[in-house]
Short mmCIF file of C-alpha atoms in Angstrom, two decimals:
data_model
loop_
_atom_site.label_atom_id
_atom_site.label_comp_id
_atom_site.label_asym_id
_atom_site.label_seq_id
_atom_site.Cartn_x
_atom_site.Cartn_y
_atom_site.Cartn_z
CA MET F 1 0.00 0.00 0.00
CA LYS F 2 2.88 2.36 0.84
CA LYS F 3 4.44 1.69 -2.55
CA LEU F 4 1.15 2.52 -4.31
CA ILE F 5 0.85 5.86 -2.50
CA LEU F 6 4.53 6.64 -3.11
CA SER F 7 4.16 5.78 -6.83
CA ALA F 8 1.08 7.98 -7.15
CA ALA F 9 2.89 10.88 -5.44
CA ILE F 10 5.88 10.55 -7.79
CA VAL F 11 3.67 10.41 -10.91
CA LEU F 12 1.59 13.42 -9.82
CA GLY F 13 4.73 15.32 -8.83
CA SER F 14 6.34 14.75 -12.21
CA LEU F 15 3.18 15.89 -14.02
CA SER F 16 2.99 19.10 -12.06
CA MET F 17 6.56 20.02 -12.96
CA HIS F 18 5.56 20.27 -16.63
CA ALA F 19 2.45 22.32 -15.92
CA GLU F 20 3.72 25.84 -16.06
CA THR F 21 1.88 29.06 -16.76
CA PRO F 22 2.94 30.51 -20.11
CA VAL F 23 3.97 34.16 -20.16
CA VAL F 24 2.11 36.14 -22.80
CA THR F 25 3.34 39.56 -23.81
CA ASN F 26 1.25 41.90 -25.89
CA GLN F 27 3.13 44.42 -27.92
CA MET F 28 1.12 47.26 -29.36
CA VAL F 29 2.48 48.54 -32.61
CA GLN F 30 1.24 51.82 -33.99
CA THR F 31 1.88 52.23 -37.66
CA VAL F 32 1.50 55.31 -39.79
CA ASN F 33 0.39 54.67 -43.34
CA ASP F 34 2.08 57.33 -45.46
CA GLN F 35 1.74 55.65 -48.84
CA ASP F 36 -0.91 58.08 -50.08
CA GLY F 37 0.86 61.20 -48.76
CA TYR F 38 -1.50 61.88 -45.85
CA LYS F 39 -0.28 62.49 -42.31
CA GLU F 40 -2.52 62.18 -39.26
CA VAL F 41 -3.58 65.43 -37.55
CA ASP F 42 -5.34 66.10 -34.26
CA GLY F 43 -7.91 68.57 -35.58
CA VAL F 44 -9.36 70.13 -38.70
CA PRO F 45 -10.13 73.77 -39.54
CA ALA F 46 -13.54 75.20 -38.67
CA ALA F 47 -14.42 75.50 -42.38
CA VAL F 48 -13.93 71.75 -42.82
CA LYS F 49 -16.11 71.00 -39.78
CA LYS F 50 -18.82 73.33 -41.08
CA GLY F 51 -18.69 71.76 -44.56
CA LEU F 52 -19.08 68.28 -43.07
CA ASP F 53 -21.94 69.41 -40.80
CA ASP F 54 -23.74 70.92 -43.81
CA ALA F 55 -23.23 67.83 -45.98
CA TYR F 56 -23.82 65.21 -43.26
CA PRO F 57 -26.07 66.36 -40.38
CA GLY F 58 -25.11 64.66 -37.13
CA VAL F 59 -21.59 63.81 -38.30
CA VAL F 60 -18.94 62.67 -35.79
CA LEU F 61 -15.28 63.07 -36.77
CA GLU F 62 -13.20 60.01 -35.83
CA LYS F 63 -9.75 60.59 -37.42
CA ALA F 64 -8.26 63.11 -39.82
CA TRP F 65 -5.25 63.21 -42.14
CA VAL F 66 -3.86 65.99 -44.33
CA ASN F 67 -1.54 66.02 -47.35
CA GLU F 68 0.76 68.68 -48.83
CA LYS F 69 -2.07 70.17 -50.93
CA LYS F 70 -4.11 70.79 -47.73
CA GLU F 71 -6.62 68.12 -48.70
CA TYR F 72 -8.15 66.30 -45.75
CA LYS F 73 -8.98 62.61 -45.52
CA ILE F 74 -11.47 62.25 -42.68
CA GLU F 75 -13.04 59.17 -41.10
CA ILE F 76 -16.55 60.04 -40.00
CA THR F 77 -19.52 58.32 -38.40
CA VAL F 78 -23.05 59.27 -39.46
CA ARG F 79 -26.00 57.51 -37.80
CA GLY F 80 -23.73 54.65 -36.70
CA GLU F 81 -22.21 54.09 -40.16
CA LYS F 82 -18.49 54.74 -40.69
CA SER F 83 -17.19 56.30 -43.87
CA THR F 84 -14.18 58.15 -45.31
CA VAL F 85 -14.60 61.62 -46.81
CA TYR F 86 -12.10 63.83 -48.63
CA THR F 87 -12.33 67.63 -48.34
CA ASP F 88 -10.22 70.65 -49.17
CA ALA F 89 -9.20 73.33 -46.64
CA SER F 90 -12.36 75.34 -47.46
CA GLY F 91 -14.64 72.47 -46.48
CA ASN F 92 -15.65 71.47 -50.02
CA ILE F 93 -16.23 67.71 -50.42
CA LEU F 94 -13.85 66.18 -52.98
CA LYS F 95 -14.68 63.20 -55.17
CA LYS F 96 -12.00 60.49 -54.82
#
């Protein structure tokens, strides 16, 4: 009986040595997509906001980018639907 208990303890002890908690590391990588010449900005001019409000009532600006020609690429949400809009610095909607 002692040998049976000792054998069980050895088997269980050897199994627990292999059970180890894996370490998971999450690395957040933020990338900037500059292939189309746009760079992310924190805000847009008031004329652009007014142009978007006139064109899309209830618009919410999510992200904005600008290029060298002062054309804005803006991610917006209107009534729960996300979309991308291009405008110039005057707030005119561009067709792209």
